[in-house]
XYZ file of C-alpha atoms in Angstrom:
516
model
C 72.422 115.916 96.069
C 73.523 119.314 96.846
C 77.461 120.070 98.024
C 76.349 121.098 101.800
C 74.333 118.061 102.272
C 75.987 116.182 104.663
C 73.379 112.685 104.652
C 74.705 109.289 103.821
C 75.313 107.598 100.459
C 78.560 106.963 99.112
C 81.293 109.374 98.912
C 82.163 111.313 95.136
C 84.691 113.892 95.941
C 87.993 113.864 97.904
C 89.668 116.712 98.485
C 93.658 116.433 99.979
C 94.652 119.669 100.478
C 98.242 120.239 100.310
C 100.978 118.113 98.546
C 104.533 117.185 99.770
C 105.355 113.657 101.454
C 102.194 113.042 103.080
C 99.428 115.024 100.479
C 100.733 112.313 97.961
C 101.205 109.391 99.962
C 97.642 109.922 101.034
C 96.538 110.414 97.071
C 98.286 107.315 95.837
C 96.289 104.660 97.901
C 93.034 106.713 97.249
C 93.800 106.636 93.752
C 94.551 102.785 93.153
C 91.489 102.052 95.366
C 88.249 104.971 94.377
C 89.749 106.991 91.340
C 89.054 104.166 89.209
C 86.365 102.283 90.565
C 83.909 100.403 87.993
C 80.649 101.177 89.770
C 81.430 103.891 92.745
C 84.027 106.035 90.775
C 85.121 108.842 93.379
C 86.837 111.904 91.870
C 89.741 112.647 93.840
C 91.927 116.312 93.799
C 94.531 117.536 95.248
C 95.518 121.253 95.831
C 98.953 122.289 96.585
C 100.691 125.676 95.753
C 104.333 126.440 95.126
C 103.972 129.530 97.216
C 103.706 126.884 100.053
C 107.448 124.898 100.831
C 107.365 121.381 102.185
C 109.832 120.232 105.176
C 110.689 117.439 103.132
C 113.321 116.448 104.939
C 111.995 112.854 105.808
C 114.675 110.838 104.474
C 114.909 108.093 106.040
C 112.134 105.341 107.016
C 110.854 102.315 108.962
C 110.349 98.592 107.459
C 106.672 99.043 107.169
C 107.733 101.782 103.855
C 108.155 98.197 102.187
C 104.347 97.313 102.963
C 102.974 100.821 101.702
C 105.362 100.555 98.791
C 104.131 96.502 97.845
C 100.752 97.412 98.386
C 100.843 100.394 95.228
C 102.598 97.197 93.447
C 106.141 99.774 93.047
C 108.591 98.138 91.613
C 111.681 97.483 93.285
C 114.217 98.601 90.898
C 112.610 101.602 89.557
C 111.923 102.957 92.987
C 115.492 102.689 93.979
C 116.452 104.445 90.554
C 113.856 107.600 90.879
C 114.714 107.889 94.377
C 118.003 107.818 94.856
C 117.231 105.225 97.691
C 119.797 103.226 99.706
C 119.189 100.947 102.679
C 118.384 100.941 106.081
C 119.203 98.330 108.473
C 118.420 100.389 111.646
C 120.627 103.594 113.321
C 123.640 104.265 114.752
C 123.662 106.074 117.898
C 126.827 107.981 119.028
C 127.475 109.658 122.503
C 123.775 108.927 123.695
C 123.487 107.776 127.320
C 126.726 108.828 127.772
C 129.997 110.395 125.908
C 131.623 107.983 124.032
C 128.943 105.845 123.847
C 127.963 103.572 120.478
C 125.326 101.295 119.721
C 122.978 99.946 116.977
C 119.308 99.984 116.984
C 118.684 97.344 114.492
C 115.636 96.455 112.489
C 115.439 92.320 113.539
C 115.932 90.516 116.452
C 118.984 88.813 118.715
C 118.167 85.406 117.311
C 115.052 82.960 117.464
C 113.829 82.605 120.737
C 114.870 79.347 122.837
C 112.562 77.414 124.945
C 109.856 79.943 124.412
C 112.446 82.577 125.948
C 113.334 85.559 123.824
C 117.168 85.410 123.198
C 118.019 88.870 125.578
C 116.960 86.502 128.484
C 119.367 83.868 127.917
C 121.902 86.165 126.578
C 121.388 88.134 130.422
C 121.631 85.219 132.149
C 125.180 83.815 130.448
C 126.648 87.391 130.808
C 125.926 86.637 134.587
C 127.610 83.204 134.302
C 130.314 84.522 131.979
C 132.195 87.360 132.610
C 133.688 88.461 129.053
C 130.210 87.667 127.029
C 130.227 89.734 124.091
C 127.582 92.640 123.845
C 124.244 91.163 122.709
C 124.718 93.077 119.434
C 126.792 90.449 118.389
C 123.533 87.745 117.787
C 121.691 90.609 115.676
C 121.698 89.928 111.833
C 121.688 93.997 111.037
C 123.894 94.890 113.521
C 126.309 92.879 111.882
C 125.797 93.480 108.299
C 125.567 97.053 109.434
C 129.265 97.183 111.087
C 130.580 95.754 107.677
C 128.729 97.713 105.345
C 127.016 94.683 103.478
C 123.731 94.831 102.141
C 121.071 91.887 100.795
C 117.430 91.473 101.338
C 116.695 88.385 103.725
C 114.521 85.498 102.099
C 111.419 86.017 102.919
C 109.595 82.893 101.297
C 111.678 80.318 102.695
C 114.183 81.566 105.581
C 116.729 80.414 107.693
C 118.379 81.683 110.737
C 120.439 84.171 109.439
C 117.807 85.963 107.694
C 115.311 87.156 110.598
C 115.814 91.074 110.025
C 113.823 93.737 107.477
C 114.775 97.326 106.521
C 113.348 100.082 105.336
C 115.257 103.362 102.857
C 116.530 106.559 103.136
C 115.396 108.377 99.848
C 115.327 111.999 98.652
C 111.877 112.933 99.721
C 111.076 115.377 97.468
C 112.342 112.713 94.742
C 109.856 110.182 96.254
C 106.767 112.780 96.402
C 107.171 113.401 92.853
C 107.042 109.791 92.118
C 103.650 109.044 94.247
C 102.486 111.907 92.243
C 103.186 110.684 88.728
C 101.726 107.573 90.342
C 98.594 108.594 91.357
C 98.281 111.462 88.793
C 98.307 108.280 86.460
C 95.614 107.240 88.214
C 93.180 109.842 88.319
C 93.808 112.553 90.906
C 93.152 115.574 89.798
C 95.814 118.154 91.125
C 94.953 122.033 91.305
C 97.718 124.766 91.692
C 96.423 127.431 93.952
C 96.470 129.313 97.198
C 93.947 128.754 99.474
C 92.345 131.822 100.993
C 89.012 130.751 102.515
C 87.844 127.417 103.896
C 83.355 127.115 103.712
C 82.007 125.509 106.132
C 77.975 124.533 105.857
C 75.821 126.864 108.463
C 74.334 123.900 110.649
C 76.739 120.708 110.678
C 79.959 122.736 110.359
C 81.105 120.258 107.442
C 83.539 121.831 105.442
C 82.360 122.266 101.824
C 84.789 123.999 99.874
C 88.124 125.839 99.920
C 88.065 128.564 97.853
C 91.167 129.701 95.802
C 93.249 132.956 95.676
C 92.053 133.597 91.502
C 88.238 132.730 92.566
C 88.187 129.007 92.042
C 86.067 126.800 94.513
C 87.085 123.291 94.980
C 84.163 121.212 96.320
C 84.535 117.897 98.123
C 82.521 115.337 100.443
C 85.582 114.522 102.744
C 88.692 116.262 103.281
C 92.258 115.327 104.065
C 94.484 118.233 105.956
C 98.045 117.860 104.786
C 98.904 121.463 105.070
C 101.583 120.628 107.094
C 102.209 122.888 111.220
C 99.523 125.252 110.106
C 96.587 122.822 109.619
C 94.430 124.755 107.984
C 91.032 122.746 107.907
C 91.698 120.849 111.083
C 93.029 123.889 113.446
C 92.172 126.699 111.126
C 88.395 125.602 110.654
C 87.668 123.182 113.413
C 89.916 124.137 116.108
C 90.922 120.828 117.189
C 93.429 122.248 119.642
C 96.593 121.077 120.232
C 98.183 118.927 123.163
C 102.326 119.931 123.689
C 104.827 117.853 124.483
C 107.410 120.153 124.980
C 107.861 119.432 128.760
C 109.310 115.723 127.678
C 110.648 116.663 124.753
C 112.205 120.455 124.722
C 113.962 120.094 121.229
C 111.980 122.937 119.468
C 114.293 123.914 116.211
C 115.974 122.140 113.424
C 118.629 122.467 110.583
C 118.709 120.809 107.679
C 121.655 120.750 104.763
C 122.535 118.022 102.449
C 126.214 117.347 101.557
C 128.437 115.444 98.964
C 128.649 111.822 99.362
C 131.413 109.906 101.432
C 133.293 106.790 99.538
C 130.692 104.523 101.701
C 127.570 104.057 101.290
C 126.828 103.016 105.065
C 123.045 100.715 105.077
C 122.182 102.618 108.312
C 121.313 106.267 109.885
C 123.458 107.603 112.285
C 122.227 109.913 115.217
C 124.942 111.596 117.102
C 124.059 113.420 120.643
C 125.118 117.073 120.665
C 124.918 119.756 123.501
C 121.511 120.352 123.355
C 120.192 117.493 121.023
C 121.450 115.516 118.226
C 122.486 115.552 114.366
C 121.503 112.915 111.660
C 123.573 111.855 108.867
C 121.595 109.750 105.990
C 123.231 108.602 103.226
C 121.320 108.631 99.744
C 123.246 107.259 96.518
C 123.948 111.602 95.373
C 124.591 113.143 98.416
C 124.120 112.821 102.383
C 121.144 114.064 104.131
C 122.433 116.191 107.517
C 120.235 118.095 110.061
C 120.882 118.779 113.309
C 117.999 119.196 115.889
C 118.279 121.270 119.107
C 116.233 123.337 121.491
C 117.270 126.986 121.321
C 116.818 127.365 125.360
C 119.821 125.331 125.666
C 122.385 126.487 122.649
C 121.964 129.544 119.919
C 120.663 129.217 116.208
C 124.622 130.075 115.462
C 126.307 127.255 117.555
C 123.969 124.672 116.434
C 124.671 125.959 112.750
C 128.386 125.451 113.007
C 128.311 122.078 115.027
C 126.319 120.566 112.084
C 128.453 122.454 109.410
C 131.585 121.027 111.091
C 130.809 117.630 111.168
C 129.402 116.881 107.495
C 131.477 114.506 105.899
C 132.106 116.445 102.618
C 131.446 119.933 101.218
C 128.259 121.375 102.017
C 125.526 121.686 98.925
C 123.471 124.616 100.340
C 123.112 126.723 103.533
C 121.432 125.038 106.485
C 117.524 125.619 106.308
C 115.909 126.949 109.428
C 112.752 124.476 110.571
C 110.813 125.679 113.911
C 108.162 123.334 115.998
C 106.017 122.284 118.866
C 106.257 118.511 119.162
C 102.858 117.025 120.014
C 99.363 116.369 118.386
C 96.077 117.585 117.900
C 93.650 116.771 120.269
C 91.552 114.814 117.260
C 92.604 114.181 114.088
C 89.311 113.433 112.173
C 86.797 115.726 113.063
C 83.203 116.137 111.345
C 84.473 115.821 107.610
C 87.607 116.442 107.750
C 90.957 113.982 108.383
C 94.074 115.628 109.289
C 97.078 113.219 107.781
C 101.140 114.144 108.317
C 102.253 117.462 110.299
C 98.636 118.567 110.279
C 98.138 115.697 112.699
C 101.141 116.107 114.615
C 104.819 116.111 115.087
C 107.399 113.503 117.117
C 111.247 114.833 116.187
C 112.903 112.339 113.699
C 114.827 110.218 115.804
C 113.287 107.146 115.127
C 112.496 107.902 111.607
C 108.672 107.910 112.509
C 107.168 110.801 110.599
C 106.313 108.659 107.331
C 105.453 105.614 109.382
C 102.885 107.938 110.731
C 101.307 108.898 107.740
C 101.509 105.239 106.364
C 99.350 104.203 109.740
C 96.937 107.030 108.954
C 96.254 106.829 105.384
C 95.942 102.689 106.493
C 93.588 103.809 109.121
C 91.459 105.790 107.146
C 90.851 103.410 104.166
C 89.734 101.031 106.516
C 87.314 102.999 108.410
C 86.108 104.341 105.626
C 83.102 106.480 105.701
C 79.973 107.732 104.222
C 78.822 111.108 103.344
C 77.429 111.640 106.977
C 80.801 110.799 108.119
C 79.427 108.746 111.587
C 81.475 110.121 114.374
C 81.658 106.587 115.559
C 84.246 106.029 112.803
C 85.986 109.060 113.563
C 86.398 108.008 117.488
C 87.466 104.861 116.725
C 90.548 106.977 113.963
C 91.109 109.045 116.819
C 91.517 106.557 119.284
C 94.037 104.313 117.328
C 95.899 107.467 116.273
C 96.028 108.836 119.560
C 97.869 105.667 121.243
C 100.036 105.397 118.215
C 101.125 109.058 118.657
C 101.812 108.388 122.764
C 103.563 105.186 121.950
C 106.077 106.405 119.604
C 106.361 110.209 121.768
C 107.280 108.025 124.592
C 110.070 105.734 122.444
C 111.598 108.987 121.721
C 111.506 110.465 125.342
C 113.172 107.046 126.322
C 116.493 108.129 124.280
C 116.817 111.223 126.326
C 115.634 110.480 129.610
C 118.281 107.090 130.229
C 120.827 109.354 129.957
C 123.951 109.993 132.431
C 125.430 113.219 130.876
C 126.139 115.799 132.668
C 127.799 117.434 130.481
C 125.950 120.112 129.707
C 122.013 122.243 131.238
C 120.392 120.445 128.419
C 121.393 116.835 129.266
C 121.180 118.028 133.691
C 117.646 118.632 132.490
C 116.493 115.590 130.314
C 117.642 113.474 133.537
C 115.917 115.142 135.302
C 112.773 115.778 133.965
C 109.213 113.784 134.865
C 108.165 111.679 131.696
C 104.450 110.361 131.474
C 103.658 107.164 133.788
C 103.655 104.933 130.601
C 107.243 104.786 130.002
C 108.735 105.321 133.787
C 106.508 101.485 134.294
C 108.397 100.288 130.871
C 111.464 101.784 132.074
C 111.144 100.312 135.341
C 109.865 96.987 134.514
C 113.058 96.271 132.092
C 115.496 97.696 134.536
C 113.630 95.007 137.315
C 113.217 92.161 135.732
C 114.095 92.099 131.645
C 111.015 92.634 130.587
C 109.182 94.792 127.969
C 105.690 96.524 128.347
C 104.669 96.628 124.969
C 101.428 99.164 125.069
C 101.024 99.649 121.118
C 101.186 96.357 119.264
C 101.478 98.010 116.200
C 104.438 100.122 117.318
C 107.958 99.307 118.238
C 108.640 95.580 119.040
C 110.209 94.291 121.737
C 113.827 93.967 120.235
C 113.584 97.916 119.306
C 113.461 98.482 123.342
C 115.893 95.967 124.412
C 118.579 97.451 122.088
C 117.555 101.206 122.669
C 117.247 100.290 127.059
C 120.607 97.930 127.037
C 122.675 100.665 124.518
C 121.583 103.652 126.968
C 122.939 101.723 130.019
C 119.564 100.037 131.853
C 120.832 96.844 132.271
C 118.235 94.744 133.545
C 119.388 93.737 137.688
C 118.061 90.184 137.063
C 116.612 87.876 134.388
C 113.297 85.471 133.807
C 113.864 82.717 136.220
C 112.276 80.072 133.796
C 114.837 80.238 131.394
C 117.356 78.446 134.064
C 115.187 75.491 133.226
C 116.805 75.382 129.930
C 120.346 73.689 130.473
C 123.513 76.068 130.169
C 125.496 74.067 128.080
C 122.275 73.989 125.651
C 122.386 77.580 125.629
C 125.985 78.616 125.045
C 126.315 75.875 122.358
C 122.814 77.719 120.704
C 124.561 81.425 120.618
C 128.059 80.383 119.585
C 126.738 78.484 116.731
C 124.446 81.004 115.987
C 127.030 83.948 116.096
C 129.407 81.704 113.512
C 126.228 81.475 111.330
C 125.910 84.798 111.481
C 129.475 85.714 110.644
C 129.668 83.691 107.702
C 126.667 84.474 106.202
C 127.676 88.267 106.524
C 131.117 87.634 105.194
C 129.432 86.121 101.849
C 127.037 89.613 101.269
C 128.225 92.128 98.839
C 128.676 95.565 99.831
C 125.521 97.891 100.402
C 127.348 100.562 98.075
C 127.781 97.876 95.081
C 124.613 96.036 95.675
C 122.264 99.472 95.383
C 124.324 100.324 92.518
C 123.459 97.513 90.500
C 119.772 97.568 91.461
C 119.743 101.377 90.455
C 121.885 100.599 87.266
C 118.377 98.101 86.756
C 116.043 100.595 87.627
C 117.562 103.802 85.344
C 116.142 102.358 82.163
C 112.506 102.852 83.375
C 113.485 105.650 85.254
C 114.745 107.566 81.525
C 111.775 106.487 80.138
């Protein structure tokens, strides 16, 4: 069968054009699952050039890295060795909502729920009863371990009380593209070093074909995967998928990035800090600290925002700030015809959630289970779009949240996020929480329901009243549940090592394979 027919039958060829974080988490999974296959073998490249940088600046991560990284069958140790990985039990925010302001968006919950209540209900309705109840961060397992700098994994086959939280890494991301690349190299995928200079496209279906290479070389393929990062060159350059901007909810449009020698503590958590006109990040890896700061240039200079990240790095800078411009937002689809845009190609939501790698983990999911066929039915690719599209909304309108419950006035930028209309998705789950406690959840697969009660009670929206069926649960029943459960929760934390020590030792584990 000829290269530009574009029938059924099983696919041969994938091409994933471009490396970085996202070209090779998409080749890994590809590899362990078609590479190799005994009786439907299906040859898969990948063509990056060094001519091209990566942002590669996606250091830190959400739980589900765990489930991409079980799933390849990674081990532990050796992944925390080649990585320079430490752990992340949620983020730190600093001076959002208001100056002065500090809270912890943890990866768990407040507690098990009571009565069939979740435990922010009950905690809302003794702060009403009580007036010195301590902040709700308190019955949060992370929060805790966080504040103390203590670090083990919860037990997962048989737990308890104390151990209803996850976390995900911060890594070196370069580091961790070079090991999904020895991975899947290992595996089969066939990488190419070359510029592409000219994308073919067959005359009637519009199916792209081929990319040709700067010295001459054609690489052929039956399905594509864009990973070329902002430019996306098969999915904007050749299909024109358009794109839709978000910049009117979310005006940060620049970013700075500069690591920095490590602090004495290694802290198991990101830390955002709210600036004049947006916010830095500090991420802690076991050889340096990963800083950036990200801004919108209508509202502060290139300059300003160089020096307010340069002044506040906790050691001596490593390298000068690197300069990274974009539109937040997506493309209008991100599988067209034959071709499945995966990473920045697809779209960009700044970092404040650590969301970028979740995003390609969802899409590279997505794709191998909606796997198609030569012909590529568009039924498949409605159905990617579709799922993408409400992922993409879902987590652009978790970040708006962080600026819009704001009450700084301290500066245009901040007068403006206050301000400014957001999309009638969030102002209901905004208004709903402040009402009555609840949370719209509108993407199961997104953030949970503890991620927006500690994000909406840190920023200040209080909820004005509380589920009336938990006062069917008796008071005394409920205080006696959260003080022994706080207790629990303070002894168990007491007995962790620290997070600095405990990565150490698993590192220390994983350097003998990672010499090798």
């Amino acid at each position: 069968m000829s290269s530009n027919d574009t029938h059924g039958g099983a696919i041969r060829r994938i091409v994933i054009v471009g490396g970085g974080t996202a070209g090779w988490m998409t080749a890994a999974p590809l590899a362990q699952r078609l590479a190799r296959h005994p009786t439907q073998p299906c040859e898969v490249t990948l063509v990056e050039s060094p001519e091209i940088g990566t942002i590669g600046v996606g250091e830190a991560t959400l739980p589900t890295i765990r489930v991409y990284n079980a799933a390849l069958g990674l081990d532990a140790d050796d992944f925390v060795a080649k990585t320079q990985a430490s752990y992340k039990l949620g983020i730190e925010f600093k001076d959002w909502g208001h100056l002065g302001n500090r809270f912890f968006h943890a990866f768990g919950d407040f507690g098990p729920a009571l009565a069939g209540f979740g435990a922010h209900q009950h905690w809302l309705r003794l702060a009403q009863a009580f007036n010195q109840m301590p902040d709700l961060e308190n019955w949060s397992m992370p929060s805790v371990m966080a504040r103390h700098g203590k670090f083990v994994p919860p037990n997962e086959e048989n737990p308890g009380m104390t151990d209803a939280y996850s976390y995900g890494f911060h890594f070196d991301a370069s580091l961790y593209a070079g090991y999904l690349r020895e991975y899947a190299v290992a595996r089969g995928v066939h990488r190419v070093e070359g510029m592409i200079v000219e994308v073919e496209q067959h005359p009637e279906s519009g199916f792209v074909t081929a990319v040709k290479l700067r010295d001459g070389r054609r690489v052929e393929g039956d399905l594509f995967i864009d990973c070329s990062g902002f430019r996306g060159l098969l999915i904007e350059g050749a299909l024109k998928a358009g794109y839709e901007d978000w910049s009117n909810y979310l005006p940060c449009n620049s970013a700075l990035a500069v690591p920095c020698a490590s602090a004495p503590q290694l802290t198991p958590y990101t830390r955002s800090t709210a600036q004049e006109a947006g916010w830095v990040w500090r991420i802690p890896l076991q050889h340096r600290i990963g800083n950036g700061h990200v801004y919108s240039n209508g509202f502060t200079s290139d300059e300003q925002a160089r020096r307010a990240l340069l002044d506040g790095l906790d050691g001596a800078a490593l390298d000068e700030p690197r300069q990274i411009r974009f539109v937040t937002g997506r493309r209008r689809k991100s599988w067209i015809k034959n071709v499945v845009a995966i990473g920045l190609s697809a779209g960009f939501v700044e970092p404040l959630e650590s969301t970028s790698i979740n995003l390609i983990e969802t899409a590279v999911g997505k794709l191998l289970e909606l796997f198609p066929e030569r012909d590529c039915n568009p039924t498949l690719a409605d159905e990617f779009n579709r799922v993408m599209g409400i992922r993409y909304e879902s987590v652009r309108d978790f970040i708006v949240l962080h600026y819009k419950l704001t009450t700084r006035d301290d500066s245009e930028f901040w007068r403006y996020c206050a301000h400014m209309e957001i999309p009638d998705s969030l102002r209901h789950q905004i208004d709903l929480f402040r009402e009555t406690g609840r949370v719209a959840i509108v993407d199961r697969g997104g953030f949970a329901e503890p991620s927006f009660v500690a994000m909406m009670m840190g920023l200040g929206a209080v909820p004005k009243r509380y589920d009336p069926l938990v006062d069917r649960v008796e008071l005394r029943a409920v205080h006696g549940h959260f003080a022994a459960l706080r207790d629990m929760i303070t002894q168990a934390v007491a007995r962790m090592p620290d997070h600095g020590a405990y990565v150490a030792a698993q590192a220390a584990r994983g350097a003998p394979r990672a010499a090798a």
